[in-house]
């Protein structure tokens, strides 16, 4: 064998192995790409789409409510400010979808919304089917009544034989059923409708979170916060996620952490209260 021939064979082997390594490279690259698209987490998808879709029930001032700003209907409230901070931290735009409270968890499950921010309490029952962030706000429940009845309705016993309005699918609905056996619970989808029913004497009381009762009472002189104590323990609001999105929950918790530590959430609550018309 002469040197030239050996050289040629060597060159052929080298270029062949280059071809193999190039195609090998190409192959592994495309497999990695395919794996990445199937492995995209919800959080990755949101960042790629540039949009965070939040579901809420905008009938709950100061948490979330409608307000006409320069003739345009807007949804505002401290939950919305928090949702905005989350979107900002993720570097995406915020889109709000307003629906009835009992439609929120189905919307989360079907992927119609990415998150639920609606003053939702992280109950054990809900935790079976969805995940929650850390609690970002705490309150107790209150009962609102017509101002003319304020002196007559002071305890749960005073609500015996009366109609108690509650929002469908809420913890308050459960309280009315479990702790007020003498009263007739009436469930509606929107708190705004319950308030109209209270004013029109279709219900005699409404259970909501204390800041909400205070807000409606401030706005309507014919509505007052009663002295009725439905329970003593404080419970919180948390953000709801479809199960199995741990990186997303972590990212949201880090925003909530920052807002809590800087006392910003309390400030958002005050701002929201000032904006209730
Ligand atoms: N905290 C209660 C619950 O989780 C009521 C929340 C109602 N929220 C609303 N935006 N209407 O069931």
PDB file of C-alpha atoms and ligand atoms in Angstrom:
ATOM      1  CA  UNK A   1       0.000   0.000   0.000  1.00  0.00           C
ATOM      2  CA  UNK A   2       1.457   3.342  -0.886  1.00  0.00           C
ATOM      3  CA  UNK A   3       1.234   6.389   1.283  1.00  0.00           C
ATOM      4  CA  UNK A   4      -1.109   8.152  -1.124  1.00  0.00           C
ATOM      5  CA  UNK A   5      -3.633   5.327  -0.930  1.00  0.00           C
ATOM      6  CA  UNK A   6      -3.539   5.239   2.900  1.00  0.00           C
ATOM      7  CA  UNK A   7      -4.010   8.994   2.892  1.00  0.00           C
ATOM      8  CA  UNK A   8      -7.071   8.685   0.644  1.00  0.00           C
ATOM      9  CA  UNK A   9      -8.630   6.037   2.886  1.00  0.00           C
ATOM     10  CA  UNK A  10      -7.933   8.155   5.948  1.00  0.00           C
ATOM     11  CA  UNK A  11      -9.516  11.191   4.292  1.00  0.00           C
ATOM     12  CA  UNK A  12     -12.550   9.129   3.343  1.00  0.00           C
ATOM     13  CA  UNK A  13     -12.896   7.806   6.905  1.00  0.00           C
ATOM     14  CA  UNK A  14     -12.551  11.289   8.345  1.00  0.00           C
ATOM     15  CA  UNK A  15     -15.132  12.807   6.012  1.00  0.00           C
ATOM     16  CA  UNK A  16     -17.465   9.859   6.538  1.00  0.00           C
ATOM     17  CA  UNK A  17     -17.263  10.290  10.288  1.00  0.00           C
ATOM     18  CA  UNK A  18     -17.892  14.004   9.788  1.00  0.00           C
ATOM     19  CA  UNK A  19     -21.023  13.201   7.828  1.00  0.00           C
ATOM     20  CA  UNK A  20     -22.115  10.822  10.558  1.00  0.00           C
ATOM     21  CA  UNK A  21     -21.458  13.349  13.253  1.00  0.00           C
ATOM     22  CA  UNK A  22     -23.250  16.098  11.316  1.00  0.00           C
ATOM     23  CA  UNK A  23     -26.322  13.965  10.666  1.00  0.00           C
ATOM     24  CA  UNK A  24     -26.020  12.662  14.213  1.00  0.00           C
ATOM     25  CA  UNK A  25     -25.970  16.205  15.408  1.00  0.00           C
ATOM     26  CA  UNK A  26     -28.955  17.128  13.294  1.00  0.00           C
ATOM     27  CA  UNK A  27     -30.861  14.163  14.512  1.00  0.00           C
ATOM     28  CA  UNK A  28     -30.259  14.756  18.203  1.00  0.00           C
ATOM     29  CA  UNK A  29     -31.092  18.434  17.776  1.00  0.00           C
ATOM     30  CA  UNK A  30     -34.482  17.710  16.269  1.00  0.00           C
ATOM     31  CA  UNK A  31     -35.254  15.151  18.968  1.00  0.00           C
ATOM     32  CA  UNK A  32     -34.375  17.732  21.614  1.00  0.00           C
ATOM     33  CA  UNK A  33     -36.675  20.265  19.909  1.00  0.00           C
ATOM     34  CA  UNK A  34     -39.544  17.812  19.787  1.00  0.00           C
ATOM     35  CA  UNK A  35     -39.001  16.958  23.425  1.00  0.00           C
ATOM     36  CA  UNK A  36     -38.989  20.641  24.327  1.00  0.00           C
ATOM     37  CA  UNK A  37     -42.308  21.379  22.647  1.00  0.00           C
ATOM     38  CA  UNK A  38     -43.999  18.494  24.406  1.00  0.00           C
ATOM     39  CA  UNK A  39     -42.287  19.410  27.670  1.00  0.00           C
ATOM     40  CA  UNK A  40     -43.309  23.100  27.630  1.00  0.00           C
ATOM     41  CA  UNK A  41     -44.875  23.822  31.006  1.00  0.00           C
ATOM     42  CA  UNK A  42     -47.934  26.043  31.388  1.00  0.00           C
ATOM     43  CA  UNK A  43     -45.564  28.761  32.584  1.00  0.00           C
ATOM     44  CA  UNK A  44     -43.401  28.416  29.421  1.00  0.00           C
ATOM     45  CA  UNK A  45     -46.539  28.582  27.274  1.00  0.00           C
ATOM     46  CA  UNK A  46     -47.742  31.746  29.009  1.00  0.00           C
ATOM     47  CA  UNK A  47     -44.359  33.416  28.561  1.00  0.00           C
ATOM     48  CA  UNK A  48     -44.295  32.416  24.878  1.00  0.00           C
ATOM     49  CA  UNK A  49     -47.841  33.627  24.251  1.00  0.00           C
ATOM     50  CA  UNK A  50     -47.081  36.912  26.037  1.00  0.00           C
ATOM     51  CA  UNK A  51     -50.423  36.802  27.840  1.00  0.00           C
ATOM     52  CA  UNK A  52     -51.718  35.727  31.242  1.00  0.00           C
ATOM     53  CA  UNK A  53     -55.453  34.981  31.329  1.00  0.00           C
ATOM     54  CA  UNK A  54     -56.977  35.468  34.771  1.00  0.00           C
ATOM     55  CA  UNK A  55     -60.499  34.431  35.704  1.00  0.00           C
ATOM     56  CA  UNK A  56     -62.453  36.379  38.295  1.00  0.00           C
ATOM     57  CA  UNK A  57     -65.972  37.187  39.464  1.00  0.00           C
ATOM     58  CA  UNK A  58     -66.055  40.981  39.452  1.00  0.00           C
ATOM     59  CA  UNK A  59     -68.865  41.482  41.957  1.00  0.00           C
ATOM     60  CA  UNK A  60     -66.717  41.614  45.080  1.00  0.00           C
ATOM     61  CA  UNK A  61     -65.487  45.108  45.958  1.00  0.00           C
ATOM     62  CA  UNK A  62     -62.755  45.862  47.023  1.00  0.00           C
ATOM     63  CA  UNK A  63     -61.364  42.519  45.711  1.00  0.00           C
ATOM     64  CA  UNK A  64     -62.676  42.909  42.134  1.00  0.00           C
ATOM     65  CA  UNK A  65     -65.458  45.040  40.716  1.00  0.00           C
ATOM     66  CA  UNK A  66     -66.618  46.978  37.686  1.00  0.00           C
ATOM     67  CA  UNK A  67     -66.057  50.678  37.439  1.00  0.00           C
ATOM     68  CA  UNK A  68     -66.787  53.065  34.634  1.00  0.00           C
ATOM     69  CA  UNK A  69     -63.622  55.016  33.889  1.00  0.00           C
ATOM     70  CA  UNK A  70     -64.088  57.809  31.323  1.00  0.00           C
ATOM     71  CA  UNK A  71     -67.176  56.046  30.030  1.00  0.00           C
ATOM     72  CA  UNK A  72     -65.368  52.702  29.664  1.00  0.00           C
ATOM     73  CA  UNK A  73     -66.284  49.721  31.784  1.00  0.00           C
ATOM     74  CA  UNK A  74     -63.202  48.501  33.670  1.00  0.00           C
ATOM     75  CA  UNK A  75     -62.560  45.708  36.130  1.00  0.00           C
ATOM     76  CA  UNK A  76     -60.452  46.882  39.057  1.00  0.00           C
ATOM     77  CA  UNK A  77     -59.756  45.925  42.674  1.00  0.00           C
ATOM     78  CA  UNK A  78     -56.839  44.743  44.791  1.00  0.00           C
ATOM     79  CA  UNK A  79     -56.966  41.224  43.277  1.00  0.00           C
ATOM     80  CA  UNK A  80     -56.610  42.815  39.843  1.00  0.00           C
ATOM     81  CA  UNK A  81     -53.645  44.913  40.996  1.00  0.00           C
ATOM     82  CA  UNK A  82     -52.041  41.711  42.313  1.00  0.00           C
ATOM     83  CA  UNK A  83     -52.772  39.921  39.009  1.00  0.00           C
ATOM     84  CA  UNK A  84     -51.131  42.839  37.206  1.00  0.00           C
ATOM     85  CA  UNK A  85     -48.006  42.500  39.339  1.00  0.00           C
ATOM     86  CA  UNK A  86     -47.868  38.768  38.551  1.00  0.00           C
ATOM     87  CA  UNK A  87     -48.164  39.448  34.814  1.00  0.00           C
ATOM     88  CA  UNK A  88     -45.511  42.164  35.050  1.00  0.00           C
ATOM     89  CA  UNK A  89     -43.133  39.785  36.835  1.00  0.00           C
ATOM     90  CA  UNK A  90     -43.651  37.176  34.119  1.00  0.00           C
ATOM     91  CA  UNK A  91     -43.135  39.849  31.459  1.00  0.00           C
ATOM     92  CA  UNK A  92     -46.561  39.301  29.874  1.00  0.00           C
ATOM     93  CA  UNK A  93     -49.824  41.168  29.358  1.00  0.00           C
ATOM     94  CA  UNK A  94     -52.841  40.601  31.603  1.00  0.00           C
ATOM     95  CA  UNK A  95     -56.243  39.604  30.280  1.00  0.00           C
ATOM     96  CA  UNK A  96     -59.197  39.432  32.696  1.00  0.00           C
ATOM     97  CA  UNK A  97     -62.185  37.153  32.112  1.00  0.00           C
ATOM     98  CA  UNK A  98     -65.213  37.967  34.239  1.00  0.00           C
ATOM     99  CA  UNK A  99     -67.588  35.095  34.967  1.00  0.00           C
ATOM    100  CA  UNK A 100     -69.794  33.728  37.717  1.00  0.00           C
ATOM    101  CA  UNK A 101     -67.884  32.450  40.721  1.00  0.00           C
ATOM    102  CA  UNK A 102     -69.103  28.880  40.258  1.00  0.00           C
ATOM    103  CA  UNK A 103     -67.773  28.902  36.680  1.00  0.00           C
ATOM    104  CA  UNK A 104     -64.202  29.734  37.709  1.00  0.00           C
ATOM    105  CA  UNK A 105     -62.896  26.296  38.643  1.00  0.00           C
ATOM    106  CA  UNK A 106     -64.378  24.619  35.536  1.00  0.00           C
ATOM    107  CA  UNK A 107     -62.714  27.379  33.454  1.00  0.00           C
ATOM    108  CA  UNK A 108     -59.413  26.606  35.146  1.00  0.00           C
ATOM    109  CA  UNK A 109     -59.760  22.870  34.489  1.00  0.00           C
ATOM    110  CA  UNK A 110     -60.552  23.325  30.793  1.00  0.00           C
ATOM    111  CA  UNK A 111     -57.708  25.823  30.327  1.00  0.00           C
ATOM    112  CA  UNK A 112     -60.064  28.699  29.516  1.00  0.00           C
ATOM    113  CA  UNK A 113     -58.159  30.687  32.170  1.00  0.00           C
ATOM    114  CA  UNK A 114     -54.588  30.272  33.447  1.00  0.00           C
ATOM    115  CA  UNK A 115     -55.284  31.411  37.009  1.00  0.00           C
ATOM    116  CA  UNK A 116     -58.192  32.290  39.243  1.00  0.00           C
ATOM    117  CA  UNK A 117     -57.809  35.447  41.325  1.00  0.00           C
ATOM    118  CA  UNK A 118     -61.172  35.985  42.991  1.00  0.00           C
ATOM    119  CA  UNK A 119     -60.783  36.184  46.758  1.00  0.00           C
ATOM    120  CA  UNK A 120     -60.948  32.420  46.672  1.00  0.00           C
ATOM    121  CA  UNK A 121     -60.427  30.545  49.928  1.00  0.00           C
ATOM    122  CA  UNK A 122     -58.054  27.563  49.749  1.00  0.00           C
ATOM    123  CA  UNK A 123     -60.368  24.966  51.304  1.00  0.00           C
ATOM    124  CA  UNK A 124     -59.411  21.302  51.727  1.00  0.00           C
ATOM    125  CA  UNK A 125     -62.297  20.353  49.481  1.00  0.00           C
ATOM    126  CA  UNK A 126     -61.015  22.537  46.615  1.00  0.00           C
ATOM    127  CA  UNK A 127     -57.428  21.368  47.186  1.00  0.00           C
ATOM    128  CA  UNK A 128     -58.501  17.909  46.059  1.00  0.00           C
ATOM    129  CA  UNK A 129     -58.920  19.167  42.495  1.00  0.00           C
ATOM    130  CA  UNK A 130     -56.803  22.336  42.233  1.00  0.00           C
ATOM    131  CA  UNK A 131     -53.618  23.860  43.656  1.00  0.00           C
ATOM    132  CA  UNK A 132     -53.331  27.135  45.556  1.00  0.00           C
ATOM    133  CA  UNK A 133     -50.695  29.798  46.057  1.00  0.00           C
ATOM    134  CA  UNK A 134     -49.825  31.026  49.524  1.00  0.00           C
ATOM    135  CA  UNK A 135     -52.565  33.032  51.241  1.00  0.00           C
ATOM    136  CA  UNK A 136     -52.210  36.711  50.287  1.00  0.00           C
ATOM    137  CA  UNK A 137     -55.060  38.241  52.304  1.00  0.00           C
ATOM    138  CA  UNK A 138     -57.130  37.313  55.356  1.00  0.00           C
ATOM    139  CA  UNK A 139     -60.556  38.310  56.560  1.00  0.00           C
ATOM    140  CA  UNK A 140     -63.644  37.116  58.414  1.00  0.00           C
ATOM    141  CA  UNK A 141     -67.198  36.828  57.103  1.00  0.00           C
ATOM    142  CA  UNK A 142     -69.858  39.447  57.704  1.00  0.00           C
ATOM    143  CA  UNK A 143     -73.601  39.603  57.209  1.00  0.00           C
ATOM    144  CA  UNK A 144     -75.187  42.561  55.480  1.00  0.00           C
ATOM    145  CA  UNK A 145     -78.826  43.440  56.070  1.00  0.00           C
ATOM    146  CA  UNK A 146     -81.204  46.270  55.168  1.00  0.00           C
ATOM    147  CA  UNK A 147     -80.379  49.267  57.351  1.00  0.00           C
ATOM    148  CA  UNK A 148     -83.991  49.295  58.628  1.00  0.00           C
ATOM    149  CA  UNK A 149     -83.484  45.732  59.996  1.00  0.00           C
ATOM    150  CA  UNK A 150     -80.120  46.337  61.599  1.00  0.00           C
ATOM    151  CA  UNK A 151     -81.513  46.503  65.135  1.00  0.00           C
ATOM    152  CA  UNK A 152     -83.669  43.407  64.629  1.00  0.00           C
ATOM    153  CA  UNK A 153     -80.997  41.140  63.140  1.00  0.00           C
ATOM    154  CA  UNK A 154     -78.039  40.801  65.474  1.00  0.00           C
ATOM    155  CA  UNK A 155     -77.408  37.062  65.848  1.00  0.00           C
ATOM    156  CA  UNK A 156     -77.729  33.886  63.798  1.00  0.00           C
ATOM    157  CA  UNK A 157     -80.887  33.109  65.819  1.00  0.00           C
ATOM    158  CA  UNK A 158     -82.458  36.360  64.551  1.00  0.00           C
ATOM    159  CA  UNK A 159     -82.151  34.961  61.016  1.00  0.00           C
ATOM    160  CA  UNK A 160     -84.419  32.016  61.803  1.00  0.00           C
ATOM    161  CA  UNK A 161     -87.176  31.739  59.225  1.00  0.00           C
ATOM    162  CA  UNK A 162     -85.485  34.388  57.093  1.00  0.00           C
ATOM    163  CA  UNK A 163     -83.899  34.162  53.665  1.00  0.00           C
ATOM    164  CA  UNK A 164     -80.110  34.328  53.615  1.00  0.00           C
ATOM    165  CA  UNK A 165     -78.516  35.179  50.285  1.00  0.00           C
ATOM    166  CA  UNK A 166     -75.201  33.580  49.346  1.00  0.00           C
ATOM    167  CA  UNK A 167     -73.128  33.324  46.195  1.00  0.00           C
ATOM    168  CA  UNK A 168     -73.290  29.976  44.411  1.00  0.00           C
ATOM    169  CA  UNK A 169     -70.263  27.747  44.928  1.00  0.00           C
ATOM    170  CA  UNK A 170     -68.749  29.798  47.756  1.00  0.00           C
ATOM    171  CA  UNK A 171     -67.701  28.972  51.292  1.00  0.00           C
ATOM    172  CA  UNK A 172     -70.506  31.307  52.413  1.00  0.00           C
ATOM    173  CA  UNK A 173     -73.026  29.017  50.727  1.00  0.00           C
ATOM    174  CA  UNK A 174     -71.655  26.183  52.839  1.00  0.00           C
ATOM    175  CA  UNK A 175     -71.893  28.276  56.017  1.00  0.00           C
ATOM    176  CA  UNK A 176     -75.551  29.114  55.328  1.00  0.00           C
ATOM    177  CA  UNK A 177     -76.326  25.439  54.805  1.00  0.00           C
ATOM    178  CA  UNK A 178     -74.288  24.082  57.738  1.00  0.00           C
ATOM    179  CA  UNK A 179     -74.596  26.751  60.409  1.00  0.00           C
ATOM    180  CA  UNK A 180     -77.993  28.315  59.775  1.00  0.00           C
ATOM    181  CA  UNK A 181     -80.393  25.393  59.718  1.00  0.00           C
ATOM    182  CA  UNK A 182     -83.292  27.643  60.706  1.00  0.00           C
ATOM    183  CA  UNK A 183     -82.821  29.941  57.705  1.00  0.00           C
ATOM    184  CA  UNK A 184     -83.549  29.437  54.049  1.00  0.00           C
ATOM    185  CA  UNK A 185     -80.394  29.753  51.944  1.00  0.00           C
ATOM    186  CA  UNK A 186     -80.826  31.388  48.555  1.00  0.00           C
ATOM    187  CA  UNK A 187     -77.894  30.965  46.148  1.00  0.00           C
ATOM    188  CA  UNK A 188     -77.299  33.277  43.182  1.00  0.00           C
ATOM    189  CA  UNK A 189     -74.380  33.500  40.760  1.00  0.00           C
ATOM    190  CA  UNK A 190     -73.509  37.151  41.315  1.00  0.00           C
ATOM    191  CA  UNK A 191     -73.214  39.137  44.537  1.00  0.00           C
ATOM    192  CA  UNK A 192     -74.488  42.219  42.668  1.00  0.00           C
ATOM    193  CA  UNK A 193     -77.799  40.377  42.108  1.00  0.00           C
ATOM    194  CA  UNK A 194     -77.928  39.350  45.763  1.00  0.00           C
ATOM    195  CA  UNK A 195     -77.548  42.998  46.752  1.00  0.00           C
ATOM    196  CA  UNK A 196     -80.500  43.947  44.515  1.00  0.00           C
ATOM    197  CA  UNK A 197     -82.532  41.155  46.101  1.00  0.00           C
ATOM    198  CA  UNK A 198     -81.689  42.482  49.558  1.00  0.00           C
ATOM    199  CA  UNK A 199     -82.814  45.955  48.555  1.00  0.00           C
ATOM    200  CA  UNK A 200     -86.015  44.526  47.016  1.00  0.00           C
ATOM    201  CA  UNK A 201     -86.711  42.403  50.112  1.00  0.00           C
ATOM    202  CA  UNK A 202     -86.352  39.104  48.244  1.00  0.00           C
ATOM    203  CA  UNK A 203     -83.657  38.081  50.751  1.00  0.00           C
ATOM    204  CA  UNK A 204     -83.137  39.394  54.294  1.00  0.00           C
ATOM    205  CA  UNK A 205     -79.400  39.047  54.699  1.00  0.00           C
ATOM    206  CA  UNK A 206     -76.259  38.285  52.646  1.00  0.00           C
ATOM    207  CA  UNK A 207     -73.083  36.584  53.849  1.00  0.00           C
ATOM    208  CA  UNK A 208     -69.858  37.837  52.254  1.00  0.00           C
ATOM    209  CA  UNK A 209     -66.299  38.577  53.342  1.00  0.00           C
ATOM    210  CA  UNK A 210     -66.198  41.541  55.770  1.00  0.00           C
ATOM    211  CA  UNK A 211     -64.476  44.035  53.439  1.00  0.00           C
ATOM    212  CA  UNK A 212     -67.153  43.344  50.806  1.00  0.00           C
ATOM    213  CA  UNK A 213     -70.025  43.927  53.236  1.00  0.00           C
ATOM    214  CA  UNK A 214     -68.368  47.161  54.382  1.00  0.00           C
ATOM    215  CA  UNK A 215     -67.913  48.274  50.792  1.00  0.00           C
ATOM    216  CA  UNK A 216     -71.568  47.713  49.785  1.00  0.00           C
ATOM    217  CA  UNK A 217     -72.753  49.345  53.038  1.00  0.00           C
ATOM    218  CA  UNK A 218     -70.558  52.385  52.390  1.00  0.00           C
ATOM    219  CA  UNK A 219     -71.988  52.781  48.931  1.00  0.00           C
ATOM    220  CA  UNK A 220     -75.676  52.175  49.755  1.00  0.00           C
ATOM    221  CA  UNK A 221     -77.269  53.871  52.743  1.00  0.00           C
ATOM    222  CA  UNK A 222     -80.112  51.319  52.749  1.00  0.00           C
ATOM    223  CA  UNK A 223     -77.587  48.503  53.422  1.00  0.00           C
ATOM    224  CA  UNK A 224     -75.690  47.995  56.687  1.00  0.00           C
ATOM    225  CA  UNK A 225     -73.227  45.535  58.159  1.00  0.00           C
ATOM    226  CA  UNK A 226     -75.052  43.628  60.907  1.00  0.00           C
ATOM    227  CA  UNK A 227     -73.581  42.425  64.173  1.00  0.00           C
ATOM    228  CA  UNK A 228     -74.221  38.773  63.235  1.00  0.00           C
ATOM    229  CA  UNK A 229     -71.127  36.623  63.813  1.00  0.00           C
ATOM    230  CA  UNK A 230     -71.206  33.577  61.538  1.00  0.00           C
ATOM    231  CA  UNK A 231     -67.851  32.138  62.662  1.00  0.00           C
ATOM    232  CA  UNK A 232     -64.790  33.374  64.451  1.00  0.00           C
ATOM    233  CA  UNK A 233     -61.868  32.034  62.515  1.00  0.00           C
ATOM    234  CA  UNK A 234     -60.206  34.177  59.909  1.00  0.00           C
ATOM    235  CA  UNK A 235     -59.677  32.558  56.555  1.00  0.00           C
ATOM    236  CA  UNK A 236     -57.681  33.629  53.594  1.00  0.00           C
ATOM    237  CA  UNK A 237     -57.675  34.257  49.895  1.00  0.00           C
ATOM    238  CA  UNK A 238     -55.283  32.454  47.567  1.00  0.00           C
ATOM    239  CA  UNK A 239     -54.729  32.141  43.827  1.00  0.00           C
ATOM    240  CA  UNK A 240     -55.957  28.939  42.183  1.00  0.00           C
ATOM    241  CA  UNK A 241     -54.045  26.873  39.591  1.00  0.00           C
ATOM    242  CA  UNK A 242     -54.779  23.779  37.607  1.00  0.00           C
ATOM    243  CA  UNK A 243     -52.975  20.899  39.336  1.00  0.00           C
ATOM    244  CA  UNK A 244     -49.436  19.957  38.327  1.00  0.00           C
ATOM    245  CA  UNK A 245     -47.928  23.392  37.544  1.00  0.00           C
ATOM    246  CA  UNK A 246     -45.400  23.667  40.343  1.00  0.00           C
ATOM    247  CA  UNK A 247     -43.056  26.064  38.520  1.00  0.00           C
ATOM    248  CA  UNK A 248     -46.001  28.399  37.879  1.00  0.00           C
ATOM    249  CA  UNK A 249     -47.120  28.270  41.544  1.00  0.00           C
ATOM    250  CA  UNK A 250     -43.543  29.004  42.595  1.00  0.00           C
ATOM    251  CA  UNK A 251     -43.266  32.016  40.293  1.00  0.00           C
ATOM    252  CA  UNK A 252     -46.583  33.434  41.536  1.00  0.00           C
ATOM    253  CA  UNK A 253     -45.638  32.816  45.176  1.00  0.00           C
ATOM    254  CA  UNK A 254     -42.442  34.780  44.702  1.00  0.00           C
ATOM    255  CA  UNK A 255     -44.451  37.790  43.491  1.00  0.00           C
ATOM    256  CA  UNK A 256     -46.911  37.416  46.389  1.00  0.00           C
ATOM    257  CA  UNK A 257     -43.975  37.160  48.801  1.00  0.00           C
ATOM    258  CA  UNK A 258     -42.484  40.371  47.545  1.00  0.00           C
ATOM    259  CA  UNK A 259     -45.847  42.179  47.744  1.00  0.00           C
ATOM    260  CA  UNK A 260     -46.528  40.888  51.253  1.00  0.00           C
ATOM    261  CA  UNK A 261     -43.062  41.753  52.571  1.00  0.00           C
ATOM    262  CA  UNK A 262     -43.240  45.290  51.201  1.00  0.00           C
ATOM    263  CA  UNK A 263     -46.726  45.728  52.724  1.00  0.00           C
ATOM    264  CA  UNK A 264     -47.995  46.492  49.214  1.00  0.00           C
ATOM    265  CA  UNK A 265     -51.120  44.327  49.443  1.00  0.00           C
ATOM    266  CA  UNK A 266     -52.500  46.409  52.321  1.00  0.00           C
ATOM    267  CA  UNK A 267     -51.856  49.486  50.222  1.00  0.00           C
ATOM    268  CA  UNK A 268     -53.655  47.915  47.226  1.00  0.00           C
ATOM    269  CA  UNK A 269     -56.663  47.226  49.494  1.00  0.00           C
ATOM    270  CA  UNK A 270     -56.812  50.859  50.610  1.00  0.00           C
ATOM    271  CA  UNK A 271     -56.466  52.074  47.002  1.00  0.00           C
ATOM    272  CA  UNK A 272     -59.235  49.726  45.862  1.00  0.00           C
ATOM    273  CA  UNK A 273     -61.540  50.868  48.655  1.00  0.00           C
ATOM    274  CA  UNK A 274     -60.979  54.464  47.618  1.00  0.00           C
ATOM    275  CA  UNK A 275     -62.009  53.598  44.081  1.00  0.00           C
ATOM    276  CA  UNK A 276     -65.354  52.010  44.943  1.00  0.00           C
ATOM    277  CA  UNK A 277     -68.021  54.369  43.663  1.00  0.00           C
TER     278      UNK A 277
HETATM  279  N1  LIG B   1     -63.995  33.424  49.767  1.00  0.00           N
HETATM  280  C1  LIG B   1     -65.209  32.834  49.288  1.00  0.00           C
HETATM  281  C2  LIG B   1     -64.909  31.525  48.592  1.00  0.00           C
HETATM  282  O1  LIG B   1     -63.791  31.258  48.282  1.00  0.00           O
HETATM  283  C3  LIG B   1     -65.992  33.743  48.378  1.00  0.00           C
HETATM  284  C4  LIG B   1     -65.255  34.392  47.277  1.00  0.00           C
HETATM  285  C5  LIG B   1     -66.151  35.141  46.324  1.00  0.00           C
HETATM  286  N2  LIG B   1     -65.398  35.851  45.359  1.00  0.00           N
HETATM  287  C6  LIG B   1     -65.916  36.650  44.391  1.00  0.00           C
HETATM  288  N3  LIG B   1     -65.079  37.249  43.607  1.00  0.00           N
HETATM  289  N4  LIG B   1     -67.207  36.781  44.258  1.00  0.00           N
HETATM  290  O2  LIG B   1     -65.773  30.730  48.343  1.00  0.00           O
END
